[in-house]
Structure formats: structure tokens, C-alpha cells
Tab-separated table of C-alpha atoms in Angstrom:
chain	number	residue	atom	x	y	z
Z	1	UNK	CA	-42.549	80.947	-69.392
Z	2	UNK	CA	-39.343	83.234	-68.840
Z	3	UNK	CA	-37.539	83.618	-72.535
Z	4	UNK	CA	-34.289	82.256	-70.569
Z	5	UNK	CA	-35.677	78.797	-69.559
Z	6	UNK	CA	-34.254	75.987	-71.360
Z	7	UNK	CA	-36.080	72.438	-71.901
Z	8	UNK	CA	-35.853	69.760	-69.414
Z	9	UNK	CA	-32.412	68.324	-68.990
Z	10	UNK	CA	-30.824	70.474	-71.317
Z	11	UNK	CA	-28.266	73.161	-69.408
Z	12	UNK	CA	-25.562	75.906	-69.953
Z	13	UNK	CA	-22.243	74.893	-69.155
Z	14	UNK	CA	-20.228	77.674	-66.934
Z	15	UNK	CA	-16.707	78.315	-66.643
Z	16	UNK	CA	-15.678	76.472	-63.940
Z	17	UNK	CA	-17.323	73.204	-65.706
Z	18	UNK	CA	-16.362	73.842	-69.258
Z	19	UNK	CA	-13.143	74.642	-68.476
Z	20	UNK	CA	-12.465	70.803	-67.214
Z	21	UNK	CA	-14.882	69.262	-70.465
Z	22	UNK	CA	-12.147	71.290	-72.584
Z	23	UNK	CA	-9.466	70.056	-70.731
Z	24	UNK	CA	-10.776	66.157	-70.696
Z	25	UNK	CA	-11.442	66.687	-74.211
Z	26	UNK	CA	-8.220	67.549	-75.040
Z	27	UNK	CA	-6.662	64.545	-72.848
Z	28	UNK	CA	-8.821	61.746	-74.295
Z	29	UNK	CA	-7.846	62.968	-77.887
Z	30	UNK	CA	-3.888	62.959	-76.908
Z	31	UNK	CA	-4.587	59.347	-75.005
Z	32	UNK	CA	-6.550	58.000	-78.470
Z	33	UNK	CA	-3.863	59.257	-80.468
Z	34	UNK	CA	-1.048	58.058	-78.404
Z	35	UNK	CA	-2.577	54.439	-79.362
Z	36	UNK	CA	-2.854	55.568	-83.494
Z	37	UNK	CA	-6.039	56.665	-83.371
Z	38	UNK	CA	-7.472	59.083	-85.980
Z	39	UNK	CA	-9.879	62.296	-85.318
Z	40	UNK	CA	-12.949	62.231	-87.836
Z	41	UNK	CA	-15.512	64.932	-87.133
Z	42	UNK	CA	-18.964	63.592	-88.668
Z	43	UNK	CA	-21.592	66.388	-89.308
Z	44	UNK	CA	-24.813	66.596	-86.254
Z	45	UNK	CA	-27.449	66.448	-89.026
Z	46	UNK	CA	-27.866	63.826	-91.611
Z	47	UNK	CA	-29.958	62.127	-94.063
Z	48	UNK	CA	-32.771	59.852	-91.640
Z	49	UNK	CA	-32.113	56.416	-93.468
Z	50	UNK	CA	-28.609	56.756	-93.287
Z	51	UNK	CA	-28.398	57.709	-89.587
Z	52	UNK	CA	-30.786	55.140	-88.595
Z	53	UNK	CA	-30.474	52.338	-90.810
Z	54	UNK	CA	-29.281	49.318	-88.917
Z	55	UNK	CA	-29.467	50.416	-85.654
Z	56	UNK	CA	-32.770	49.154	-83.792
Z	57	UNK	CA	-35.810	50.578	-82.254
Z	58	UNK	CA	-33.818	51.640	-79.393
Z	59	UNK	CA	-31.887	54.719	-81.192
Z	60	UNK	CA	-34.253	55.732	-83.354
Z	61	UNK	CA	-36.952	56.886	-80.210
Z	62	UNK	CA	-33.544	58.749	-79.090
Z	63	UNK	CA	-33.462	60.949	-82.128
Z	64	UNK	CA	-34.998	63.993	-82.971
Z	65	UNK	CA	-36.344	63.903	-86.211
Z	66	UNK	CA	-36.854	67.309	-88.819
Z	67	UNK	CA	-37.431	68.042	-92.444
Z	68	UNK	CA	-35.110	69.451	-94.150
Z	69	UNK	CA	-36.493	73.005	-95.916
Z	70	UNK	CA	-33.937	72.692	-99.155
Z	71	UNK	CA	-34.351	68.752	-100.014
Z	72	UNK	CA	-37.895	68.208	-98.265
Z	73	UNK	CA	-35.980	65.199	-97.228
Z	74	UNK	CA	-36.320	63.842	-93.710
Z	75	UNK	CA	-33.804	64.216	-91.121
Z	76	UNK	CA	-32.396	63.592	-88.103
Z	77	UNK	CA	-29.946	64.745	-85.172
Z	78	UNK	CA	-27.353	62.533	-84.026
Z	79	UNK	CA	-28.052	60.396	-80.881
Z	80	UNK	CA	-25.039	58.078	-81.432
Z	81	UNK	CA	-21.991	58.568	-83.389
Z	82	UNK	CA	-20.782	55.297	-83.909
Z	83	UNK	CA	-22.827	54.489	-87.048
Z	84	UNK	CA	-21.525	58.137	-88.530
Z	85	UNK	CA	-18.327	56.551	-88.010
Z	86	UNK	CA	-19.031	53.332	-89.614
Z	87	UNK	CA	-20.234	55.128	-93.010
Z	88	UNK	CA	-16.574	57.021	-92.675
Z	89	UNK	CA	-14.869	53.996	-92.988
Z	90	UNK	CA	-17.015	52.075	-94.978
Z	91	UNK	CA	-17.135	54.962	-98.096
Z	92	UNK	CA	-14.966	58.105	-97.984
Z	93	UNK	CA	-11.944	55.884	-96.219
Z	94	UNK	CA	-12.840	52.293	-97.746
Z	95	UNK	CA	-9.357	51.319	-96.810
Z	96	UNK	CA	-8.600	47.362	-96.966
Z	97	UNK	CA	-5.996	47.124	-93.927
Z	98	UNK	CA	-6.926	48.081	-89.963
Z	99	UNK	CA	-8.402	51.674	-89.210
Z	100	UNK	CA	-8.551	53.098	-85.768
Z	101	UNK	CA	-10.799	56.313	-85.619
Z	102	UNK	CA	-11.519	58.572	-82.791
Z	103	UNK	CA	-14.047	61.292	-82.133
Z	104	UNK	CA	-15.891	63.577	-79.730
Z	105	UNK	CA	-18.905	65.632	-80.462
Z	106	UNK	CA	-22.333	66.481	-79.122
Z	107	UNK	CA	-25.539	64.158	-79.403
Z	108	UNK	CA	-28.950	65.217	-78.770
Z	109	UNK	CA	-31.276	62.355	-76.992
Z	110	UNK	CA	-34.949	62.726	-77.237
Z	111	UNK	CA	-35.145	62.071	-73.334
Z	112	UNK	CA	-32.314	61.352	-70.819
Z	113	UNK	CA	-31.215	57.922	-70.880
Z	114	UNK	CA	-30.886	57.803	-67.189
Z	115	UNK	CA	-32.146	59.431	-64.070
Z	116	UNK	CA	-30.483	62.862	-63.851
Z	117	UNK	CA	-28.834	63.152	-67.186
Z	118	UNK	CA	-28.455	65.494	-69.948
Z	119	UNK	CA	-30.153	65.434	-73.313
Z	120	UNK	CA	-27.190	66.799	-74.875
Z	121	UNK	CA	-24.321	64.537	-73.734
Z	122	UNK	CA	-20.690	64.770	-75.174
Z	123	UNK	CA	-19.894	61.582	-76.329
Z	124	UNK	CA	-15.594	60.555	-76.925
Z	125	UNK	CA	-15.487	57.436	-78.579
Z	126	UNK	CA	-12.696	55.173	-80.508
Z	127	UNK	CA	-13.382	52.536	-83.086
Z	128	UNK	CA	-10.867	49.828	-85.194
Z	129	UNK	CA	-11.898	48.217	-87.867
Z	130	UNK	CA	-11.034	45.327	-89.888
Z	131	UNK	CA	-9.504	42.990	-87.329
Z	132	UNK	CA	-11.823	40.323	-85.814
Z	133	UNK	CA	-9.225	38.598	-83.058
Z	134	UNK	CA	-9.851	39.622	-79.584
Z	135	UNK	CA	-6.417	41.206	-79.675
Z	136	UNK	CA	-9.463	44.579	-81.009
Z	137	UNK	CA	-11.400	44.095	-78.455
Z	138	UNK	CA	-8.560	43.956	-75.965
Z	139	UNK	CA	-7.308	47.422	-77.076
Z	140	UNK	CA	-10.586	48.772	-76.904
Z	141	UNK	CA	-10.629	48.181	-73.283
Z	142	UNK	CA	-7.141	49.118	-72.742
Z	143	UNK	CA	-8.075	51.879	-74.246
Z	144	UNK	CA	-10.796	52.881	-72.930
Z	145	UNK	CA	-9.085	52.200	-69.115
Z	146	UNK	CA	-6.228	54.668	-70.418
Z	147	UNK	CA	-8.737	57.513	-70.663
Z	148	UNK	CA	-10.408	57.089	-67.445
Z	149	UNK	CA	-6.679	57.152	-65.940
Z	150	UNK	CA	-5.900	60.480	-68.324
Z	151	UNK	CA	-9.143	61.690	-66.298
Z	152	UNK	CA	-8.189	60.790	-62.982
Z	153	UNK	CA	-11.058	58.106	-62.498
Z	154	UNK	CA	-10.277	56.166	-59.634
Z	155	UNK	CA	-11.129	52.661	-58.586
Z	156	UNK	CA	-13.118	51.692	-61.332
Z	157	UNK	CA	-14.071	48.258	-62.577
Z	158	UNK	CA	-15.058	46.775	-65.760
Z	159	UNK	CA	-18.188	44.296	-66.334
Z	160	UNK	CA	-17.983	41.848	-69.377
Z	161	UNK	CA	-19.993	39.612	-70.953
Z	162	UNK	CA	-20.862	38.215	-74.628
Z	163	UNK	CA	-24.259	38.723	-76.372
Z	164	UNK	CA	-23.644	35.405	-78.737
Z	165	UNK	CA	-24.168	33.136	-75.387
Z	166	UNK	CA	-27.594	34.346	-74.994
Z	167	UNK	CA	-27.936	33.916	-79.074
Z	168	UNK	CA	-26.727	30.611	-79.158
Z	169	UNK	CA	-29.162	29.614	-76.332
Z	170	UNK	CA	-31.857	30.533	-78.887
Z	171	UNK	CA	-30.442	29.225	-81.651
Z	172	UNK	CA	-32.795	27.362	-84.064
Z	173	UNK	CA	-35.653	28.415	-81.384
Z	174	UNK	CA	-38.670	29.970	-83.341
Z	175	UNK	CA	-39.657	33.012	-81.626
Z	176	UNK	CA	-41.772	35.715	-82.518
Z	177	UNK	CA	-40.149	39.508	-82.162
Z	178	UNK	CA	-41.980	40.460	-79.531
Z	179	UNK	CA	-41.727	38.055	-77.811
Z	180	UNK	CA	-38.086	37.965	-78.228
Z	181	UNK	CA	-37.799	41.778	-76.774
Z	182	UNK	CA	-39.637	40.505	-73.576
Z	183	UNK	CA	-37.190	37.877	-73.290
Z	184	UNK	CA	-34.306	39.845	-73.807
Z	185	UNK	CA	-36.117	42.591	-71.134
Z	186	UNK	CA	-37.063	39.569	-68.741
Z	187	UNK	CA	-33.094	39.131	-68.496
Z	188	UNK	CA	-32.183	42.713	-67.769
Z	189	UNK	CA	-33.985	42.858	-64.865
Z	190	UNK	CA	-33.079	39.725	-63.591
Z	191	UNK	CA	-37.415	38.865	-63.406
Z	192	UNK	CA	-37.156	35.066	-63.084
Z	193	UNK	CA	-41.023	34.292	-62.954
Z	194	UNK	CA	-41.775	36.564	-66.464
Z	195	UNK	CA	-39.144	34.944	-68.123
Z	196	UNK	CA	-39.807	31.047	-67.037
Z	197	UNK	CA	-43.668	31.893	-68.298
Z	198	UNK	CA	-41.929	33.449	-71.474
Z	199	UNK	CA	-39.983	30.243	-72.077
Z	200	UNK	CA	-42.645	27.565	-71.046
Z	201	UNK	CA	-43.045	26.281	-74.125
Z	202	UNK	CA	-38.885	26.337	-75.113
Z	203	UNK	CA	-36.923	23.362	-75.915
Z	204	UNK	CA	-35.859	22.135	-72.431
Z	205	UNK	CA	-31.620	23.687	-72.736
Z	206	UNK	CA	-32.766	26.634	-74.281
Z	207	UNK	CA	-35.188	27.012	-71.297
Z	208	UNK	CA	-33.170	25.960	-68.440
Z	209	UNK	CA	-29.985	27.946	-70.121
Z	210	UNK	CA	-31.695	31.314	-69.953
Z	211	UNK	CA	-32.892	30.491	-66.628
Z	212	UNK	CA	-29.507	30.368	-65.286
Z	213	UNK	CA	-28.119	33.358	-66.902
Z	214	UNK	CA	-30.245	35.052	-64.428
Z	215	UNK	CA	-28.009	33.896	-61.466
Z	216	UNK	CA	-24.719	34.230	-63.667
Z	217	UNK	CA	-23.294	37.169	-62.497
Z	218	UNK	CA	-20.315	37.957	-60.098
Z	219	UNK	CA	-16.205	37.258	-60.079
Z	220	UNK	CA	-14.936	35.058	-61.943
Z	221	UNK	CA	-15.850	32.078	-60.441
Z	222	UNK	CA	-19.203	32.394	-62.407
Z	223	UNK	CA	-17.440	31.359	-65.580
Z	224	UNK	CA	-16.917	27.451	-64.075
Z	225	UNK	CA	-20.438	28.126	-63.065
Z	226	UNK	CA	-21.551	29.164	-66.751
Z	227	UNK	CA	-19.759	26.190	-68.073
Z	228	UNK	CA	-21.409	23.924	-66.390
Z	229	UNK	CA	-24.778	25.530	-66.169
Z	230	UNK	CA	-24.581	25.594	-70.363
Z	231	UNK	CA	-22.401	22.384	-70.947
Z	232	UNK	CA	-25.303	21.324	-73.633
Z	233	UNK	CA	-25.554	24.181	-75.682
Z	234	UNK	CA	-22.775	24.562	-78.221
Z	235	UNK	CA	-20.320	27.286	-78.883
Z	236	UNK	CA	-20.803	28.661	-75.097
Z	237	UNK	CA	-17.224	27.002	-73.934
Z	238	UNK	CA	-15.236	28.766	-76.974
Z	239	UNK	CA	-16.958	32.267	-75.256
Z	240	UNK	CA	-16.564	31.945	-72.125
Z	241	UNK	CA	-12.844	31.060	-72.842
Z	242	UNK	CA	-12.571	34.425	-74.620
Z	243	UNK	CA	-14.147	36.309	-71.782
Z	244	UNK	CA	-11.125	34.562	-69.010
Z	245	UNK	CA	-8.570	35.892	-71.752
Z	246	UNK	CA	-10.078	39.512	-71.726
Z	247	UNK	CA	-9.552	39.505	-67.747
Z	248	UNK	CA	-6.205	38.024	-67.423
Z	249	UNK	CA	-4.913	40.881	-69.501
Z	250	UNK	CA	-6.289	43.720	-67.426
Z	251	UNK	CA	-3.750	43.790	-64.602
Z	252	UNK	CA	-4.825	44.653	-61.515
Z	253	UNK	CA	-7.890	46.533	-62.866
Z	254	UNK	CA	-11.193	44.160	-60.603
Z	255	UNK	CA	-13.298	42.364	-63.182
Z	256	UNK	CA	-16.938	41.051	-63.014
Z	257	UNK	CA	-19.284	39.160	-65.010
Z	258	UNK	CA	-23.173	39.182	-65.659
Z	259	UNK	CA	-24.255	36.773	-68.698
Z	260	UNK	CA	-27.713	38.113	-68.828
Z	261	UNK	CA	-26.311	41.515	-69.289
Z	262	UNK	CA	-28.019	42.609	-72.631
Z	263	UNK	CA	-27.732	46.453	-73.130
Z	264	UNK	CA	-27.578	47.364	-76.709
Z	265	UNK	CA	-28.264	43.302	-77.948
Z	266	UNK	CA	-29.197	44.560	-81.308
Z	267	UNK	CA	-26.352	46.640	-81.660
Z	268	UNK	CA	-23.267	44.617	-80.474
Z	269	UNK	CA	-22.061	41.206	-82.024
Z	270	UNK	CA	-19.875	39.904	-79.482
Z	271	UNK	CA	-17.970	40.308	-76.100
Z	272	UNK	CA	-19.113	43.800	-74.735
Z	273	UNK	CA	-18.213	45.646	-71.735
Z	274	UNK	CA	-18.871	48.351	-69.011
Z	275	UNK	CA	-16.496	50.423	-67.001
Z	276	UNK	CA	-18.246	51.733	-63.569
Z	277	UNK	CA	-16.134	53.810	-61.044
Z	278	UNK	CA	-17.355	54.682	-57.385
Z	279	UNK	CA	-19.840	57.832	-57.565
Z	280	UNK	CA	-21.335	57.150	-61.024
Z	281	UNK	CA	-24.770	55.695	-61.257
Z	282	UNK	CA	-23.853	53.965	-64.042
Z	283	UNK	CA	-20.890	52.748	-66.319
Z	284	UNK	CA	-18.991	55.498	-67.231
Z	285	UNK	CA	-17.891	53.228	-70.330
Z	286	UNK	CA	-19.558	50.879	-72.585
Z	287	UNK	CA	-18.463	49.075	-75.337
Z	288	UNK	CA	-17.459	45.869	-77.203
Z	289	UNK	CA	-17.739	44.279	-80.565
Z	290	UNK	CA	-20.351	44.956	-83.341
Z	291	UNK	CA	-19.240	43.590	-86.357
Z	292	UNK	CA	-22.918	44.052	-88.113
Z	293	UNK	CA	-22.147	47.959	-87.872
Z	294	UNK	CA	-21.109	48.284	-91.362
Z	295	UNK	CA	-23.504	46.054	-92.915
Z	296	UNK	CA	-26.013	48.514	-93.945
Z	297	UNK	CA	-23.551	50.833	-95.788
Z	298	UNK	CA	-22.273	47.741	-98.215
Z	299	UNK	CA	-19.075	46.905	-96.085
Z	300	UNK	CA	-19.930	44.744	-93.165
Z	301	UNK	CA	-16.087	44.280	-91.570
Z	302	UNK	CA	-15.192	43.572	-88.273
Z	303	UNK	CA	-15.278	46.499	-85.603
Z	304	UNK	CA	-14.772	47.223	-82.099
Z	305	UNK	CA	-14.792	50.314	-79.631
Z	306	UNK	CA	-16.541	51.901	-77.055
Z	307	UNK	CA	-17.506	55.580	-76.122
Z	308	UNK	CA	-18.748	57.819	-73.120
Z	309	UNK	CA	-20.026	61.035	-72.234
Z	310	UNK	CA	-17.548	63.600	-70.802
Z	311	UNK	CA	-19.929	65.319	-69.240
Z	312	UNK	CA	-21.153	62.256	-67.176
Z	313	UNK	CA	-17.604	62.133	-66.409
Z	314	UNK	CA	-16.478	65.282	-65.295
Z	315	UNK	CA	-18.981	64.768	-62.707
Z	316	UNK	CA	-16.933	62.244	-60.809
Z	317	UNK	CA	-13.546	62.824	-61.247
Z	318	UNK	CA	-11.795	64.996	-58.789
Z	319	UNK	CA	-12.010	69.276	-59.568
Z	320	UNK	CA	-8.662	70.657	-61.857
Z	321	UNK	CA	-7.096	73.543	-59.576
Z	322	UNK	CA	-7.629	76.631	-60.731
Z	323	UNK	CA	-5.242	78.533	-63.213
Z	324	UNK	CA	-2.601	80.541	-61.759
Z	325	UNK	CA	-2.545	84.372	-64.040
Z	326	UNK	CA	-0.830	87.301	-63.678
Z	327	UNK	CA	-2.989	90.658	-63.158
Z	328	UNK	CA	-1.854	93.333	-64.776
Z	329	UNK	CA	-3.043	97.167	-64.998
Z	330	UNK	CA	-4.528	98.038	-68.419
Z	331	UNK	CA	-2.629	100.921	-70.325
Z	332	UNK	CA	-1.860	102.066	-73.755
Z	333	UNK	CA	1.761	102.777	-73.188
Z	334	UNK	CA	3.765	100.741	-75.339
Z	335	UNK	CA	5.992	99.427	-72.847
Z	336	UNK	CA	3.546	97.858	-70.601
Z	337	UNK	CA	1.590	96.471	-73.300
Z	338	UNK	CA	4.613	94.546	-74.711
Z	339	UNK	CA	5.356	93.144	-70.893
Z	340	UNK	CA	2.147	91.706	-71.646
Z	341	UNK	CA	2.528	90.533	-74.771
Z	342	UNK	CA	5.982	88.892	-73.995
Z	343	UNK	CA	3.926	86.989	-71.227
Z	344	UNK	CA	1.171	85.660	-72.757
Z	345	UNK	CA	3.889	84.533	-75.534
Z	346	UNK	CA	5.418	82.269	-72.928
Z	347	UNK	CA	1.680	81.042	-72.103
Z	348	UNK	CA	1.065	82.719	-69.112
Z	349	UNK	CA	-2.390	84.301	-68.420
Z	350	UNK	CA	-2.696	87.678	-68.003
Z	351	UNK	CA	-5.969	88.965	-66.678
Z	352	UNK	CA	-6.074	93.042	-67.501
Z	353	UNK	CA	-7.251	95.280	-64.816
Z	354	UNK	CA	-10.042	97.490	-66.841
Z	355	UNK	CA	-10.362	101.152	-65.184
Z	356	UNK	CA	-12.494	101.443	-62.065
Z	357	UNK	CA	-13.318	97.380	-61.910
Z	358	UNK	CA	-11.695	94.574	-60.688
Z	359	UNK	CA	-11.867	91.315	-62.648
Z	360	UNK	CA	-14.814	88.839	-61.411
Z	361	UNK	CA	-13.473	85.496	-62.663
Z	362	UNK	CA	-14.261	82.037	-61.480
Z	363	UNK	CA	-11.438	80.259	-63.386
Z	364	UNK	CA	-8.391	82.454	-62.400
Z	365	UNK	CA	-6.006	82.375	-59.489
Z	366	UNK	CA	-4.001	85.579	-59.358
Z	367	UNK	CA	-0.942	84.625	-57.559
Z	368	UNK	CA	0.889	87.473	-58.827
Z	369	UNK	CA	0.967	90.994	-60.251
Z	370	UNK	CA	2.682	92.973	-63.036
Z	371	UNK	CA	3.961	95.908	-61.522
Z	372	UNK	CA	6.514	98.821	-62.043
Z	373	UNK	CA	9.851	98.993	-60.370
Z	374	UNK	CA	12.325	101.329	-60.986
Z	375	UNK	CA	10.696	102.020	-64.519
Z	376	UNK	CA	10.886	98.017	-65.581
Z	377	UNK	CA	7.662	96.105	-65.283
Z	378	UNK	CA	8.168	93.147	-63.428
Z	379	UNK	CA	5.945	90.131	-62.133
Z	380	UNK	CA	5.807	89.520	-58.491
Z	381	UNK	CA	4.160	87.576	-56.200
Z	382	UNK	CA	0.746	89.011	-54.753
């Protein structure tokens, strides 16, 4: 194998595509801060127990695992900020009022987690804590619409459901945890005939409930649907009312529902939702509420956010033009270097013109030239 391979679903980045990461990067920050939002930067490597504690079988196949060589301690390599996050607030912040935090960092995944992506995504996210109303969950996804915009997304939709009406169907229902995962996988994929043999033996609402989650999806005429469909199992009303209050406050923005949705059940507590846009293959977006997020670090408050990968995302938002620059010729004289220096003091780029080669650049659009007239060295156009 050629020294210059790299593993499966792991890839450079070139100029032309790093150049718009950077450039997202920087806009998502500027859109999270514009709401309050504070930049923590967790470390990539921590402690095993601490980066996994809490968070499911799910995560911890996602992350690669190493000893450290100065503690002989295990450890492991981020696949998920969030809980990172969590510990922030929960010990070196501990504050007692709302916190909003923001981040964006690289995560390594074990294997892609779905067709075509990378093992190394770049994952923006934004979390507030300590406020349980809806009004957190609301600014999530205002939030969270606010960065696609900053990217130029367009036409995208977001997908919300609750994970507490599938818990409340099983309330007080004794079920072993394996079988509880095939339940919970039997509604995912929407497989009707696994899920009514899982269920056979389930009280009769519990039974017929779950049954007609599977056909629960759509606009929002599925919520009259749910409400009838679920009439006898208690709590369900109170969340489906939340869910019409999420979508009246999204404007124009086209909202959906699927009730058997259950990505990340462990993990979220709550309403949760997904923001697709035409060209993806999946949301671009997910999040919600998970409360239980802090639990495991001795300060279980309420919490709400969402995050996404901005390299999933630069693949479907429209190319930035390139820069325009100046080309200049390289020189020591002092005169010429200080027409340079006076321009790329104003911000300009200045691409020098080394002796006997042109510039090859993929990110650069020189539209003009520095050039000497009369003994001055003005720019013109090319």
C-alpha cells in the first residue's frame, strides 16, 4: 500500500473546499454569537468514563478507543461533543442562571454514519442550559434555521417529533432491554409485522398505540390523527400540543411530523428535530431536548441544542466566488514592497509574482495588477 493512502472515508481537504469550511465556520460562530452564544473549545482526547458515561451503546461503537502511555488510563477520541459540553457547564462553569454555549471542532467516528460520509466530520453545535420551557427548544431551532440561512441553504424543512410519546406508550410496560431496542428499531423502519409480533403480548393501548405511530407521519394534519389514534394513553395530548406550538412559530419555514421517529432515543428527553434541505441525503440538522445530559456529571439541568457537520454542509450549499487579488511582481526595492504592504493593510490580497513562475492558485481571481507608471506603483485592472 502507497505511504500516501489514507483509511477509508477519511480525506484531505483542498483549497477550494477548505476555503468555504473556514468561511462557514466563521459565519455559524458570528450567527451563534449574534443570539449570546459562548465559544468553549473542549480538548479531542479525554478520560473513557467521562466521555462515554451516559451516552448509550450507540456512541460508544463510534469512538476510537486508546491507552494513554503517561496514566495507563483508557481513552478515547471524541465522536460527539455535546457531552464535552455538558461537563463544561456542569463543573468548570457551574453557573445557576441560563448558559448558551457554542462550539465547532473535529470528531472522529469509528465508521461513517451514513452512506458516503466522512469519519472525521466537523461538527458546529449550540447548547442552553438551565431553562426547561419550550421557549429553549424554540431558539434552538431558530437557531439552528439562522445558520443554514448564514450558509445559503435553500428550501429546507424541519421534521419534529417527541421521544416521551413513544415512552409514555410503554409506560409501566415490563420489557426486557433487548427487546426494547428491537422495538424501538421495529419503529425506525416503519416494519409493521416485526413490531406487532414484538408487542403480541402488550397491554392492548400500548400495543395498538405503537402500531399507529407507524402510520403517523406527514403535515400537520397527523397531529388530529395522533390525538385520536392515542386518546387513551395519558400525557400524549399535553405533547402533541407542544409540537403545534413549535410549528406555528417557524414562519414560513414547511414543517412535518413522524411520531415513530426515534434517532438518538437514549440520548434526547423530549421534542427533537431534523432540518433536511434538497440535495442532502439526510438532515443536515438534528437536535432537540436532552435534559438527562448532565446527569452523569452530578448536575442533571435542563438542556437543549442541536449540531451538524460543516462538511456535510458545504456539500450542498451553492460554491463562494472566488477571491478577487492583486498580482504583483516580487522585488526587494523598498518602494514596491511598501505598495504591497499598504495593500494587504487595507485587506486586499496580493499574490507575488516569484522570478521565472507564474502563480498556480485555485482560490485566487486576479482581476488586477500592480504595476509602475510614471515611477508610482499603481493597481489596475488586468
Amino acid at each position: 500500500m502507497s505511504a500516501w493512502v489514507l483509511p477509508d472515508h477519511i480525506a484531505d481537504v483542498l483549497p477550494s473546499e477548505a476555503r468555504h469550511i473556514e468561511e462557514l465556520r466563521r459565519g455559524l460562530l458570528d450567527t451563534a454569537r449574534s443570539y449570546g452564544y459562548e465559544l468553549v473549545m473542549p480538548p479531542l482526547l479525554e478520560h473513557l468514563e467521562s466521555l462515554l458515561t451516559g451516552t448509550g451503546e450507540a456512541l460508544d461503537l463510534q469512538t476510537f478507543k486508546l491507552v494513554d502511555q503517561l496514566s495507563g488510563r483508557s481513552l478515547g477520541l471524541r465522536a460527539d461533543t455535546t457531552q464535552q459540553v455538558a461537563r463544561i457547564d456542569a463543573h468548570l462553569l457551574n453557573r445557576q442562571g441560563v448558559t448558551r454555549l457554542c462550539y465547532c471542532g473535529p470528531v472522529l467516528h469509528t465508521r461513517p454514519d451514513r452512506p458516503h460520509a466522512t469519519r472525521e466530520p466537523l461538527q458546529f453545535g449550540a447548547e442552553i442550559y438551565g431553562h426547561a420551557g419550550l421557549e429553549a427548544d424554540l431558539e434552538a431551532l431558530l437557531l439552528a434555521q439562522d445558520c443554514l440561512r448564514v450558509a445559503q441553504v435553500r428550501d429546507f424543512s424541519v421534521d419534529l417529533a417527541d421521544v416521551r410519546i413513544v415512552r409514555s406508550l410503554l409506560a409501566g410496560v415490563p420489557v426486557e432491554a433487548q427487546v426494547l431496542r428491537a422495538v424501538h428499531a421495529a419503529l425506525a423502519t416503519k416494519d409493521a409485522s416485526e413490531l406487532a409480533s414484538l408487542t403480541r403480548d402488550f397491554p392492548e393501548a400500548s400495543r395498538e398505540g405503537l402500531l399507529a405511530l407507524l402510520s403517523l407521519y406527514g403535515d400537520a394534519k397527523v397531529l388530529d390523527e395522533a390525538e385520536r389514534a392515542l386518546q387513551r394513553t395519558p400525557g400524549v395530548r399535553d405533547l402533541l400540543a407542544n409540537l403545534r406550538w413549535m410549528a406555528s412559530r417557524l414562519g414560513e419555514t414547511p414543517v412535518t411530523f413522524d411520531l415513530a421517529d426515534l434517532r438518538g432515543y437514549a440520548y434526547y428527553s423530549g421534542t427533537r428535530f431534523g432540518i433536511y434541505a434538497r440535495g442532502a441525503s439526510d438532515a443536515l440538522v438534528r437536535g432537540g431536548r436532552y435534559d438527562e445530559v448532565g446527569a452523569v456529571f452530578g448536575r442533571n439541568r435542563p438542556a437543549a441544542g442541536f449540531s451538524l457537520d460543516i462538511k456535510q454542509l458545504v456539500s450542498v450549499v451553492p460554491p463562494r466566488p472566488l477571491k478577487a487579488a492583486i498580482r504583483a511582481p516580487w522585488g526587494e526595492a523598498q518602494d514596491v514592497n511598501a505598495a504591497i504592504a499598504a495593500l494587504r493593510s487595507r485587506g486586499e490580497t496580493v499574490v507575488c509574482v516569484l522570478p521565472g513562475h507564474e502563480s498556480e492558485v485555485d482560490e485566487f481571481h486576479c482581476d488586477r495588477e500592480l504595476v509602475n507608471i510614471a515611477g508610482q506603483w499603481a493597481v489596475q485592472a488586468i
